[in-house]
Amino acid sequence: MKQRVQAQLRDRFQRDVVLEKPKDRSFGHYATPIAFSLAKELRKSPMIIADELASSFGESDIFSAVEAVKGYINFRLSESFLDEYASWALGNEDEFGSSDANDKILLEFVSANPTGPLHIGHARGAVYGDTLLRLGRRLGYDIRAEYYVNDAGNQIDLLGLSLQLEGQSSVLNMTVEWPEKYYRGEYLTILAEEAVQKFGTAILTDESRQTELALWAKDGVMELIVEDLAAVNIHFDTFVRESTLYDDWERVLEKIGEGVYEEEGKLWIRSSDHADEKDRVVVREDKRPTYLAGDIVYHNRKYEQGFDHYINIWGADHHGYIARVKAAVEFSGHDSKKLEVLLSQMVSLLKEGQPYKMSKRAGNVILMSDISEEIGSDALRFIFASKKSDTPLEFDVEVLKKQDSSNPIFYVNYAHARIQTILAKSDLDLDEVMAARLLGLNEDADALLFEALLLPEVIDDAFHSRQVQKLPDYLKSLSARLHKFYYDHRIIGNEDEAKMLKLFLVVALSLRTGLSMMGITAKDSM
RNA sequence: GCGCCCGUGGCUCAACUGGAUAGAGUAUCGGACUUCGGAUCCGACGGUUAUAGGUUCGAAUCCUAUCGGGCGCACCA
């Protein structure tokens, strides 16, 4: 809708035009402050320019009024334009909110270490990434969802050690001396039992078999992670294992060439040449590559597949890592501007006002699966998508279990279900409803229709600004308008019954489509 | 100490990325059922946008300083 209006104005003014939604709806559907920016070049007051531009509009198919007010130019869309657009949307559900974008994007997210099930902090990045994925795909982008599995390095050794100790303690009933750092949790007990069945008890006590045990266990943990994600409707296209990358290390090292140097027996990358604070070690004195080395190969591999754009979603505690990875990308001969790193901030959880402190390595973690089971996948996804990903989020699980308007997912679903109920109750059949033209609507209906038709621009805006919370915000607002309209107007038996039902169909379409962008299936009854 | 992010009604968050009178929810108080789902709706209360300067037609948004908070500053991932 907005694109069509903008295209029209671009022809008229011979320049790109910023379109806003006026604060006060009585001003019209759209407005532009273009006169303010023209004021400087034309050396005239914005008011006069706006007046002149507004009065230059003659008859138009899409505008019923164009007015200048205090320097703004306000546009009111014609009923026939809105009606035609609404009818098109209802007849082309899959294209409603799509665009002709077709860039190839590689989106990497979650990428949690395979050392334990996902916790609530991972859930946020997961929901953020998957929502972005769905929005982008709706717009037409060709996006691959990828998970980077860190199945090498110290944390895998620690997994083996932790599993042995856990097994010695809970399966073999031995007295165990716990080290300072180790993983803990129910999943280890289960894995230890499975390990005994598969390998015999010696696997738990023989230190020389720790690596063997760990390599087996990480696959089991990955299965848990995949299950945790599937429970909230998240699925990946590809999994890339860190352990498979190092074969390529020598070749990538050659590409980097002068970008690395040897000092103190170690290999360093000149990342300080590219905005990093200092150079970083990539190969230690004992020849073991650092974590960064894996990431260098991984990103080179990404780029060699020729995507137009690369998006990584990382926990906010990794923000210091961005500069060195971008530096590595440059040294490997690629354009680091194509790599976009988005951060997902901490989550703190309340339950009846009681805060939980979370920490992955310590015992007191909140499992993602516990929360998704407690409040349901839909509520979890809605709340996690509701706030800018780069600011901390705090919420109370009790609120999300409520069945009333304080629970946003309930509120939106209720709006959708209400529409289904009234459609079923009406004596009109679908053909009669669809045949109605949305002309001569009252002001409430016009406002509701317009809001329902905004979905495409919300999808576009939410994706391109990477701010997925705009979508749930919109759905709450559309639902509120629907509830109010429903309260104020009686539908069944109304002389405009067919029009109102068609209007409701458009609202339902936007609610349903919007929810599906969040991995949520709209409810037809509560 | 250095770097990044952030300070908006009691609480949780918006504000179209520089635009019109800073909006929602929640909490508190008050109201609306002879009604298609009251699982809803309406009203009231509540703000010097942390503070002080600056930039311009116009600032919550940009710049500077101060105060306060989070995260990071590994040859861990």
Coordinates of C-alpha atoms (C1' of nucleotides) in Angstrom, one line a residue:
Chain A
M1 CA 0.0 0.0 0.0
K2 CA 2.7 2.4 1.1
Q3 CA 4.8 1.4 -1.9
R4 CA 2.1 2.2 -4.3
V5 CA 1.5 5.6 -2.7
Q6 CA 5.2 6.3 -2.6
A7 CA 5.6 5.4 -6.3
Q8 CA 2.9 7.8 -7.2
L9 CA 4.5 10.6 -5.2
R10 CA 8.0 9.9 -6.6
D11 CA 6.6 10.5 -10.1
R12 CA 5.0 13.7 -9.0
F13 CA 7.9 15.2 -7.1
Q14 CA 10.8 13.7 -8.9
R15 CA 12.4 12.6 -5.7
D16 CA 12.0 10.0 -2.9
V17 CA 9.4 11.0 -0.4
V18 CA 9.3 10.2 3.3
L19 CA 5.9 9.0 4.2
E20 CA 4.7 9.0 7.8
K21 CA 1.6 8.0 9.6
P22 CA 0.1 11.2 11.1
K23 CA -0.1 11.3 14.8
D24 CA -3.7 12.3 14.6
R25 CA -5.8 10.2 12.2
S26 CA -8.1 13.1 11.4
F27 CA -5.2 14.4 9.3
G28 CA -5.4 11.5 6.9
H29 CA -3.8 8.2 6.2
Y30 CA -0.3 9.4 5.3
A31 CA 1.7 12.6 5.6
T32 CA 5.0 13.9 4.4
P33 CA 7.2 16.6 5.8
I34 CA 8.8 17.1 2.4
A35 CA 8.1 20.8 2.5
F36 CA 10.5 21.2 5.5
S37 CA 13.4 19.7 3.6
L38 CA 12.6 21.8 0.5
A39 CA 12.4 25.0 2.5
K40 CA 16.1 25.4 2.5
E41 CA 16.7 24.9 -1.2
L42 CA 13.8 27.0 -2.3
R43 CA 14.3 29.6 0.3
K44 CA 10.6 29.7 1.1
S45 CA 8.7 28.9 4.1
P46 CA 7.5 25.3 4.5
M47 CA 3.9 26.4 4.9
I48 CA 3.9 28.1 1.5
I49 CA 5.6 25.2 -0.2
A50 CA 3.2 22.7 1.3
D51 CA 0.3 24.8 0.2
E52 CA 1.6 25.0 -3.4
L53 CA 2.3 21.3 -3.6
A54 CA -1.0 20.2 -2.1
S55 CA -3.0 22.4 -4.4
S56 CA -1.1 21.1 -7.4
F57 CA -2.8 17.7 -7.0
G58 CA -5.8 17.3 -9.2
E59 CA -8.0 14.2 -9.6
S60 CA -6.3 11.0 -8.5
D61 CA -7.3 7.4 -8.3
I62 CA -5.7 6.8 -5.0
F63 CA -6.2 10.0 -3.1
S64 CA -9.5 11.5 -2.0
A65 CA -7.9 14.5 -0.4
V66 CA -4.5 16.2 -0.3
E67 CA -4.2 19.0 2.2
A68 CA -1.4 21.2 3.6
V69 CA -1.4 21.7 7.3
K70 CA 1.3 23.5 9.1
G71 CA 3.9 22.5 6.6
Y72 CA 2.9 18.9 6.3
I73 CA 1.1 17.5 3.3
N74 CA -1.6 15.1 4.4
F75 CA -3.0 12.5 2.1
R76 CA -6.3 10.7 2.5
L77 CA -6.6 7.5 0.5
S78 CA -9.7 7.0 -1.6
E79 CA -12.2 4.3 -0.6
S80 CA -11.9 2.6 -4.0
F81 CA -8.2 2.3 -3.6
L82 CA -8.5 0.7 -0.2
D83 CA -11.3 -1.6 -1.3
E84 CA -9.3 -2.8 -4.3
Y85 CA -6.2 -3.4 -2.3
A86 CA -8.2 -5.3 0.4
S87 CA -9.8 -7.5 -2.2
W88 CA -6.5 -8.2 -3.8
A89 CA -5.0 -9.1 -0.4
L90 CA -7.8 -11.5 0.4
G91 CA -7.4 -13.2 -3.0
N92 CA -3.6 -13.4 -2.8
E93 CA -2.9 -14.3 0.8
D94 CA 0.6 -15.6 0.1
E95 CA 1.6 -12.4 -1.7
F96 CA 0.2 -10.1 0.9
G97 CA 3.3 -8.6 2.6
S98 CA 5.7 -10.1 0.1
S99 CA 8.0 -8.1 -2.2
D100 CA 10.4 -8.6 -5.1
A101 CA 13.5 -8.9 -2.9
N102 CA 15.6 -11.8 -3.8
D103 CA 19.1 -11.4 -2.3
K104 CA 20.7 -14.4 -0.9
I105 CA 21.3 -14.1 2.8
L106 CA 23.1 -16.4 5.2
L107 CA 21.7 -16.1 8.7
E108 CA 23.6 -17.7 11.5
F109 CA 22.0 -17.9 14.9
V110 CA 21.8 -19.8 18.2
S111 CA 25.1 -21.6 17.7
A112 CA 25.1 -22.6 21.3
N113 CA 27.9 -25.0 22.4
P114 CA 26.8 -28.6 22.4
T115 CA 27.6 -29.0 26.1
G116 CA 24.1 -28.7 27.5
P117 CA 20.5 -28.0 26.6
L118 CA 19.5 -24.5 25.7
H119 CA 18.8 -22.0 28.4
I120 CA 16.5 -19.0 28.5
G121 CA 19.2 -16.6 27.2
H122 CA 19.7 -18.8 24.1
A123 CA 15.9 -18.8 23.6
R124 CA 15.9 -15.1 22.9
G125 CA 18.5 -15.2 20.2
A126 CA 16.7 -18.2 18.7
V127 CA 13.3 -16.4 18.6
Y128 CA 14.9 -13.3 17.3
G129 CA 16.7 -15.1 14.5
D130 CA 13.8 -17.2 13.5
T131 CA 11.4 -14.3 13.4
L132 CA 13.9 -12.4 11.3
L133 CA 14.2 -15.4 9.1
R134 CA 10.4 -15.7 8.5
L135 CA 10.1 -12.0 7.9
G136 CA 12.9 -12.0 5.3
R137 CA 11.5 -15.0 3.6
R138 CA 8.1 -13.5 3.4
L139 CA 9.7 -10.5 1.7
G140 CA 11.2 -12.8 -0.9
Y141 CA 14.8 -13.0 0.4
D142 CA 16.5 -16.4 -0.2
I143 CA 17.8 -17.0 3.4
R144 CA 19.6 -20.0 4.8
A145 CA 19.4 -20.6 8.5
E146 CA 22.6 -22.0 9.8
Y147 CA 23.8 -23.2 13.2
Y148 CA 27.6 -23.2 14.0
V149 CA 28.4 -26.2 16.2
N150 CA 31.4 -25.6 18.4
D151 CA 32.3 -29.2 18.8
A152 CA 36.0 -28.7 19.4
G153 CA 38.2 -27.1 22.0
N154 CA 38.2 -26.9 25.8
Q155 CA 34.5 -27.0 26.3
I156 CA 34.3 -30.4 24.7
D157 CA 37.1 -31.7 27.0
L158 CA 35.1 -30.3 29.9
L159 CA 32.0 -32.1 28.8
G160 CA 33.9 -35.4 28.9
L161 CA 35.2 -34.7 32.3
S162 CA 31.8 -33.5 33.6
L163 CA 30.1 -36.6 32.2
Q164 CA 32.6 -38.9 33.8
L165 CA 32.3 -37.3 37.2
E166 CA 28.5 -37.2 37.0
G167 CA 28.4 -40.8 36.1
Q168 CA 30.8 -41.8 38.9
S169 CA 28.6 -39.9 41.3
S170 CA 25.1 -40.8 40.2
V171 CA 25.5 -44.1 38.3
L172 CA 28.4 -45.7 40.2
N173 CA 27.7 -44.1 43.5
M174 CA 31.3 -43.1 44.0
T175 CA 32.6 -40.3 46.0
V176 CA 33.7 -37.6 43.7
E177 CA 35.9 -34.6 44.1
W178 CA 34.3 -31.9 42.0
P179 CA 36.6 -29.4 40.3
E180 CA 36.0 -25.7 40.1
K181 CA 34.5 -25.8 36.7
Y182 CA 32.2 -28.5 35.3
Y183 CA 28.8 -28.8 33.7
R184 CA 26.0 -30.1 35.7
G185 CA 22.4 -30.9 35.1
E186 CA 19.9 -33.7 34.7
Y187 CA 20.9 -34.3 31.0
L188 CA 24.3 -35.5 32.2
T189 CA 22.8 -38.1 34.4
I190 CA 20.8 -39.5 31.5
L191 CA 23.7 -39.4 29.2
A192 CA 25.9 -41.2 31.7
E193 CA 23.4 -44.0 32.0
E194 CA 23.2 -44.3 28.2
A195 CA 27.0 -44.3 28.1
V196 CA 27.2 -47.2 30.5
Q197 CA 24.7 -49.2 28.4
K198 CA 26.6 -48.5 25.2
F199 CA 30.2 -48.7 26.4
G200 CA 30.2 -50.3 29.8
T201 CA 31.2 -48.7 33.2
A202 CA 34.8 -48.4 32.3
I203 CA 34.0 -45.4 30.1
L204 CA 33.2 -43.4 33.2
T205 CA 36.4 -44.1 35.1
D206 CA 39.1 -44.4 32.5
E207 CA 40.5 -40.9 32.1
S208 CA 42.1 -41.8 28.8
R209 CA 38.6 -42.4 27.3
Q210 CA 37.4 -38.9 28.2
T211 CA 37.7 -37.6 24.7
E212 CA 35.9 -40.6 23.2
L213 CA 33.1 -40.1 25.7
A214 CA 32.9 -36.4 24.9
L215 CA 32.7 -36.9 21.2
W216 CA 29.9 -39.3 21.6
A217 CA 28.1 -37.1 24.2
K218 CA 28.1 -33.9 22.1
D219 CA 25.9 -35.6 19.5
G220 CA 23.4 -36.5 22.2
V221 CA 23.5 -33.0 23.4
M222 CA 22.9 -31.6 19.9
E223 CA 19.8 -33.8 19.7
L224 CA 18.5 -32.2 22.9
I225 CA 19.2 -28.8 21.4
V226 CA 17.4 -29.6 18.2
E227 CA 14.4 -30.9 20.2
D228 CA 14.4 -27.7 22.3
L229 CA 14.3 -25.6 19.1
A230 CA 11.7 -27.8 17.4
A231 CA 9.4 -27.3 20.4
V232 CA 9.2 -23.6 19.6
N233 CA 9.0 -24.1 15.8
I234 CA 12.5 -23.4 15.0
H235 CA 14.4 -25.4 12.4
F236 CA 17.8 -25.0 10.7
D237 CA 18.7 -25.6 7.2
T238 CA 22.4 -26.4 7.9
F239 CA 24.7 -27.3 10.8
V240 CA 28.3 -26.5 10.4
R241 CA 30.7 -28.3 12.8
E242 CA 33.8 -26.5 14.0
S243 CA 35.7 -29.8 14.0
T244 CA 35.3 -30.2 10.3
L245 CA 36.8 -26.8 9.5
Y246 CA 40.5 -27.1 10.4
D247 CA 41.3 -29.2 7.3
D248 CA 41.0 -26.0 5.5
W249 CA 43.2 -24.0 7.8
E250 CA 46.4 -24.0 5.8
R251 CA 44.6 -22.9 2.6
V252 CA 42.9 -20.0 4.4
L253 CA 46.2 -19.1 6.1
E254 CA 47.7 -18.7 2.6
K255 CA 44.9 -16.4 1.5
I256 CA 45.5 -14.2 4.6
G257 CA 49.2 -14.1 3.7
E258 CA 50.8 -11.0 5.3
G259 CA 47.8 -10.6 7.6
V260 CA 49.4 -13.0 10.0
Y261 CA 52.9 -13.0 11.6
E262 CA 54.8 -15.2 14.0
E263 CA 56.0 -13.9 17.4
E264 CA 56.9 -15.7 20.7
G265 CA 56.3 -19.0 18.9
K266 CA 52.7 -18.1 18.2
L267 CA 50.8 -17.0 15.1
W268 CA 49.1 -13.6 15.3
I269 CA 46.6 -11.9 13.1
R270 CA 47.0 -8.1 12.5
S271 CA 43.5 -7.3 13.5
S272 CA 44.6 -4.0 15.0
D273 CA 45.0 -2.8 11.4
H274 CA 41.2 -3.2 11.1
A275 CA 39.7 -1.4 14.1
D276 CA 40.5 -4.1 16.7
E277 CA 42.2 -3.0 19.9
K278 CA 45.1 -5.3 19.5
D279 CA 46.4 -8.2 17.4
R280 CA 45.0 -11.7 18.3
V281 CA 46.6 -15.1 18.7
V282 CA 45.3 -17.6 16.2
V283 CA 47.7 -20.5 16.8
R284 CA 49.1 -21.1 20.3
E285 CA 52.7 -22.1 21.1
D286 CA 51.7 -25.7 21.2
K287 CA 50.2 -25.4 17.7
R288 CA 46.6 -25.7 18.8
P289 CA 44.5 -23.2 16.9
T290 CA 42.4 -20.8 19.0
Y291 CA 38.7 -20.4 18.7
L292 CA 39.2 -17.4 16.4
A293 CA 41.0 -19.6 13.9
G294 CA 37.9 -21.7 13.6
D295 CA 35.8 -18.6 13.1
I296 CA 38.2 -17.3 10.4
V297 CA 37.9 -20.5 8.4
Y298 CA 34.1 -20.6 9.0
H299 CA 33.6 -17.0 7.8
N300 CA 35.8 -17.6 4.8
R301 CA 33.7 -20.6 4.0
K302 CA 30.6 -18.6 4.3
Y303 CA 31.9 -15.9 1.9
E304 CA 33.1 -18.5 -0.6
Q305 CA 29.5 -19.6 -1.1
G306 CA 28.7 -16.2 -2.5
F307 CA 25.9 -14.8 -0.5
D308 CA 24.9 -11.2 -0.9
H309 CA 24.7 -10.7 2.8
Y310 CA 25.7 -12.4 6.1
I311 CA 23.9 -11.9 9.4
N312 CA 25.2 -13.3 12.7
I313 CA 23.2 -13.2 15.8
W314 CA 25.4 -13.3 18.9
G315 CA 24.9 -13.0 22.6
A316 CA 25.7 -9.4 23.7
D317 CA 28.6 -10.6 25.8
H318 CA 30.4 -11.3 22.5
H319 CA 30.3 -7.8 21.2
G320 CA 34.0 -7.3 21.8
Y321 CA 34.5 -10.1 19.3
I322 CA 33.0 -8.4 16.3
A323 CA 36.0 -6.3 15.4
R324 CA 38.4 -9.2 15.1
V325 CA 36.1 -11.3 13.1
K326 CA 35.5 -8.5 10.7
A327 CA 39.2 -7.9 10.5
A328 CA 39.7 -11.6 9.7
V329 CA 37.1 -11.4 6.9
E330 CA 39.0 -8.5 5.4
F331 CA 42.3 -10.3 5.5
S332 CA 40.7 -13.3 3.8
G333 CA 39.9 -11.0 0.9
H334 CA 36.3 -10.4 1.5
D335 CA 34.1 -7.4 2.1
S336 CA 33.3 -7.1 5.9
K337 CA 30.5 -4.7 5.2
K338 CA 28.5 -7.6 4.0
L339 CA 28.7 -9.1 7.5
E340 CA 26.2 -7.8 10.0
V341 CA 26.4 -8.8 13.6
L342 CA 23.3 -8.4 15.6
L343 CA 23.3 -8.8 19.4
S344 CA 20.8 -10.3 21.6
Q345 CA 20.8 -9.1 25.2
M346 CA 20.3 -10.8 28.5
V347 CA 16.9 -12.1 29.7
S348 CA 15.9 -12.0 33.3
L349 CA 13.0 -14.0 34.4
L350 CA 10.6 -13.3 37.2
K351 CA 8.1 -15.5 38.8
E352 CA 5.6 -13.7 41.0
G353 CA 8.2 -11.0 41.4
Q354 CA 11.0 -13.3 42.4
P355 CA 14.1 -12.8 40.2
Y356 CA 16.2 -15.6 38.8
K357 CA 19.9 -15.2 38.2
M358 CA 21.1 -17.3 35.3
S359 CA 24.5 -18.6 34.5
K360 CA 25.4 -21.3 32.0
R361 CA 28.3 -22.9 33.8
A362 CA 27.0 -22.7 37.3
G363 CA 24.1 -24.8 38.4
N364 CA 21.3 -22.4 38.5
V365 CA 20.2 -22.3 34.9
I366 CA 16.7 -21.8 33.6
L367 CA 16.1 -24.2 30.8
M368 CA 14.4 -23.0 27.7
S369 CA 12.4 -26.2 27.6
D370 CA 11.1 -25.6 31.1
I371 CA 9.7 -22.2 30.1
S372 CA 8.3 -23.3 26.8
E373 CA 6.5 -26.1 28.5
E374 CA 5.3 -23.9 31.3
I375 CA 3.9 -21.0 29.3
G376 CA 3.7 -22.6 25.8
S377 CA 5.7 -21.9 22.7
D378 CA 3.4 -19.2 21.5
A379 CA 3.6 -17.1 24.6
L380 CA 7.4 -17.5 24.8
R381 CA 7.9 -16.5 21.2
F382 CA 5.5 -13.5 21.5
I383 CA 7.2 -12.1 24.6
F384 CA 10.7 -12.7 23.3
A385 CA 9.9 -11.0 20.0
S386 CA 8.3 -8.1 21.8
K387 CA 11.3 -6.2 22.8
K388 CA 14.3 -4.8 20.9
S389 CA 16.8 -7.6 21.0
D390 CA 19.7 -5.4 22.0
T391 CA 18.2 -4.2 25.3
P392 CA 17.7 -6.4 28.4
L393 CA 14.4 -8.1 28.7
E394 CA 12.6 -8.8 31.9
F395 CA 9.3 -10.6 32.3
D396 CA 7.2 -12.6 34.7
V397 CA 6.1 -16.1 33.6
E398 CA 2.9 -15.8 35.6
V399 CA 1.6 -13.0 33.5
L400 CA 2.0 -15.1 30.4
K401 CA -0.2 -17.8 31.8
K402 CA -3.1 -15.5 32.3
Q403 CA -6.1 -15.8 30.1
D404 CA -6.9 -12.1 29.8
S405 CA -5.8 -8.9 28.1
S406 CA -2.7 -8.6 30.3
N407 CA -1.3 -11.5 28.3
P408 CA -0.6 -10.1 24.8
I409 CA -0.7 -13.4 23.0
F410 CA -4.0 -14.2 24.5
Y411 CA -5.3 -10.8 23.5
V412 CA -4.3 -11.2 19.9
N413 CA -5.6 -14.7 19.6
Y414 CA -8.9 -13.7 21.1
A415 CA -9.3 -11.0 18.4
H416 CA -8.7 -13.6 15.7
A417 CA -11.0 -16.2 17.3
R418 CA -13.7 -13.6 17.7
I419 CA -13.7 -13.0 14.0
Q420 CA -14.0 -16.7 13.2
T421 CA -16.9 -17.0 15.6
I422 CA -18.9 -14.1 14.1
L423 CA -18.2 -15.4 10.6
A424 CA -19.7 -18.7 11.6
K425 CA -22.6 -17.1 13.2
S426 CA -23.6 -15.0 10.2
D427 CA -26.1 -16.3 7.7
L428 CA -24.1 -14.8 4.8
D429 CA -21.8 -17.1 3.0
L430 CA -18.3 -16.4 2.0
D431 CA -19.1 -15.5 -1.6
E432 CA -21.6 -12.8 -0.5
V433 CA -19.1 -11.4 1.9
M434 CA -16.3 -11.3 -0.7
A435 CA -18.5 -9.7 -3.2
A436 CA -19.2 -6.7 -1.0
R437 CA -17.3 -3.5 -1.8
L438 CA -15.8 -1.6 1.1
L439 CA -17.3 1.7 0.2
G440 CA -19.2 4.2 2.4
L441 CA -17.6 2.9 5.6
N442 CA -17.9 4.9 8.8
E443 CA -14.8 6.4 10.3
D444 CA -14.2 3.5 12.7
A445 CA -14.4 0.9 9.9
D446 CA -12.1 3.0 7.7
A447 CA -9.5 3.2 10.5
L448 CA -9.7 -0.5 11.1
L449 CA -9.4 -1.3 7.4
F450 CA -6.4 1.0 7.0
E451 CA -4.6 -0.5 10.0
A452 CA -5.2 -4.0 8.8
L453 CA -3.7 -3.2 5.5
L454 CA -0.5 -1.9 7.1
L455 CA 0.9 -5.3 7.7
P456 CA 3.1 -5.3 4.6
E457 CA 4.9 -2.2 5.6
V458 CA 5.3 -3.5 9.1
I459 CA 6.9 -6.6 7.8
D460 CA 9.2 -4.6 5.6
D461 CA 10.1 -2.2 8.3
A462 CA 10.6 -4.9 11.0
F463 CA 12.9 -6.8 8.8
H464 CA 15.0 -4.0 7.4
S465 CA 15.4 -2.3 10.7
R466 CA 16.1 -5.7 12.3
Q467 CA 13.6 -4.7 14.9
V468 CA 11.2 -7.6 15.1
Q469 CA 9.3 -6.1 18.0
K470 CA 7.4 -3.8 15.6
L471 CA 5.4 -6.8 14.5
P472 CA 4.0 -7.8 17.9
D473 CA 3.4 -4.1 18.6
Y474 CA 1.4 -3.9 15.5
L475 CA -0.6 -7.0 16.2
K476 CA -1.5 -5.8 19.7
S477 CA -2.6 -2.5 18.2
L478 CA -4.7 -4.1 15.5
S479 CA -6.3 -6.4 18.0
A480 CA -7.2 -3.5 20.2
R481 CA -8.9 -1.7 17.4
L482 CA -10.8 -4.9 16.4
H483 CA -12.0 -5.4 20.0
K484 CA -13.1 -1.8 20.3
F485 CA -14.9 -1.9 16.9
Y486 CA -16.6 -5.1 17.9
Y487 CA -17.7 -3.6 21.1
D488 CA -19.0 -0.4 19.5
H489 CA -20.8 -2.0 16.5
R490 CA -23.3 -4.7 16.2
I491 CA -22.4 -6.8 13.2
I492 CA -25.1 -9.4 12.7
G493 CA -28.2 -7.9 11.3
N494 CA -26.4 -4.6 10.5
E495 CA -27.3 -3.2 7.1
D496 CA -23.6 -3.3 6.3
E497 CA -23.1 -6.8 7.6
A498 CA -21.4 -8.1 4.5
K499 CA -19.0 -5.1 4.4
M500 CA -18.1 -5.5 8.0
L501 CA -17.5 -9.2 7.7
K502 CA -15.2 -8.6 4.7
L503 CA -13.4 -6.0 6.8
F504 CA -13.0 -8.6 9.5
L505 CA -11.6 -11.0 7.0
V506 CA -8.9 -8.6 6.2
V507 CA -8.1 -8.1 9.9
A508 CA -8.0 -11.8 10.4
L509 CA -5.7 -12.2 7.5
S510 CA -3.2 -9.7 8.9
L511 CA -3.4 -11.2 12.4
R512 CA -2.9 -14.7 11.1
T513 CA -0.1 -13.7 8.7
G514 CA 1.6 -11.6 11.3
L515 CA 1.5 -14.4 13.9
S516 CA 2.9 -16.9 11.4
M517 CA 5.9 -14.6 11.0
M518 CA 6.5 -15.3 14.6
G519 CA 6.1 -19.0 14.3
I520 CA 2.7 -18.9 15.9
T521 CA -0.5 -20.4 14.5
A522 CA -3.5 -18.2 15.1
K523 CA -6.3 -19.7 17.1
D524 CA -9.8 -20.0 15.7
S525 CA -11.3 -20.6 19.1
M526 CA -10.0 -20.0 22.6
Chain B
rG1 C1' 41.1 2.8 33.4
rC2 C1' 39.5 1.8 28.1
rG3 C1' 35.5 0.2 24.7
rC4 C1' 30.2 -1.0 23.4
rC5 C1' 25.0 -0.7 24.9
rC6 C1' 21.4 1.9 27.8
rG7 C1' 18.7 5.7 31.3
rU8 C1' 11.2 7.8 29.0
rG9 C1' 4.8 8.2 34.4
rG10 C1' 5.2 3.5 40.5
rC11 C1' 6.5 -1.1 37.2
rU12 C1' 7.3 -3.3 31.8
rC13 C1' 7.9 -1.1 27.2
rA14 C1' 6.7 2.3 22.4
rA15 C1' 7.6 6.7 19.6
rC16 C1' 7.7 5.6 11.9
rU17 C1' 15.5 6.4 13.0
rG18 C1' 15.3 14.4 13.3
rG19 C1' 8.8 15.7 12.7
rA20 C1' 2.6 17.6 14.5
rU21 C1' -0.2 17.6 21.5
rA22 C1' 5.9 11.8 24.1
rG23 C1' 2.0 6.9 23.3
rA24 C1' 0.4 1.6 25.0
rG25 C1' 0.1 -2.2 28.8
rU26 C1' 0.3 -2.9 34.0
rA27 C1' -0.8 -1.1 38.9
rU28 C1' -4.4 2.2 41.6
rC29 C1' -9.4 4.4 41.5
rG30 C1' -14.2 4.8 39.0
rG31 C1' -17.7 3.2 35.2
rA32 C1' -20.3 -0.2 31.1
rC33 C1' -23.6 -6.9 30.7
rU34 C1' -32.5 -7.3 28.6
rU35 C1' -25.6 -7.7 24.2
rC36 C1' -22.9 -11.3 18.0
rG37 C1' -17.6 -14.4 23.3
rG38 C1' -17.8 -8.7 29.4
rA39 C1' -12.0 -13.9 28.1
rU40 C1' -14.2 -7.3 26.2
rC41 C1' -14.7 -2.0 26.4
rC42 C1' -14.6 3.3 28.5
rG43 C1' -12.8 7.1 31.9
rA44 C1' -9.5 9.2 35.8
rC45 C1' -4.7 9.5 38.0
rG46 C1' 0.3 9.5 36.5
rG47 C1' 6.1 13.0 32.4
rU48 C1' 11.1 19.2 33.2
rU49 C1' 12.3 12.0 28.3
rA50 C1' 18.8 11.1 34.3
rU51 C1' 21.3 16.2 34.6
rA52 C1' 23.7 20.6 32.2
rG53 C1' 25.0 22.8 27.8
rG54 C1' 25.1 22.8 22.2
rU55 C1' 23.5 22.0 16.8
rU56 C1' 18.2 24.0 13.7
rC57 C1' 12.5 25.7 11.3
rG58 C1' 11.9 21.4 14.9
rA59 C1' 15.6 17.0 19.7
rA60 C1' 13.4 11.5 23.8
rU61 C1' 16.3 10.8 19.1
rC62 C1' 22.4 14.0 16.8
rC63 C1' 27.1 16.4 19.5
rU64 C1' 29.9 17.5 24.3
rA65 C1' 30.3 17.0 29.6
rU66 C1' 28.5 14.9 34.2
rC67 C1' 25.8 11.2 37.1
rG68 C1' 23.8 6.2 37.3
rG69 C1' 23.3 1.0 35.3
rG70 C1' 24.5 -3.5 32.1
rC71 C1' 28.2 -6.1 29.2
rG72 C1' 33.0 -6.7 27.5
rC73 C1' 38.4 -5.8 27.8
rA74 C1' 41.9 -14.3 27.0
rC75 C1' 46.5 -17.9 24.0
rC76 C1' 37.6 -19.6 27.1
rA77 C1' 34.1 -20.3 23.8

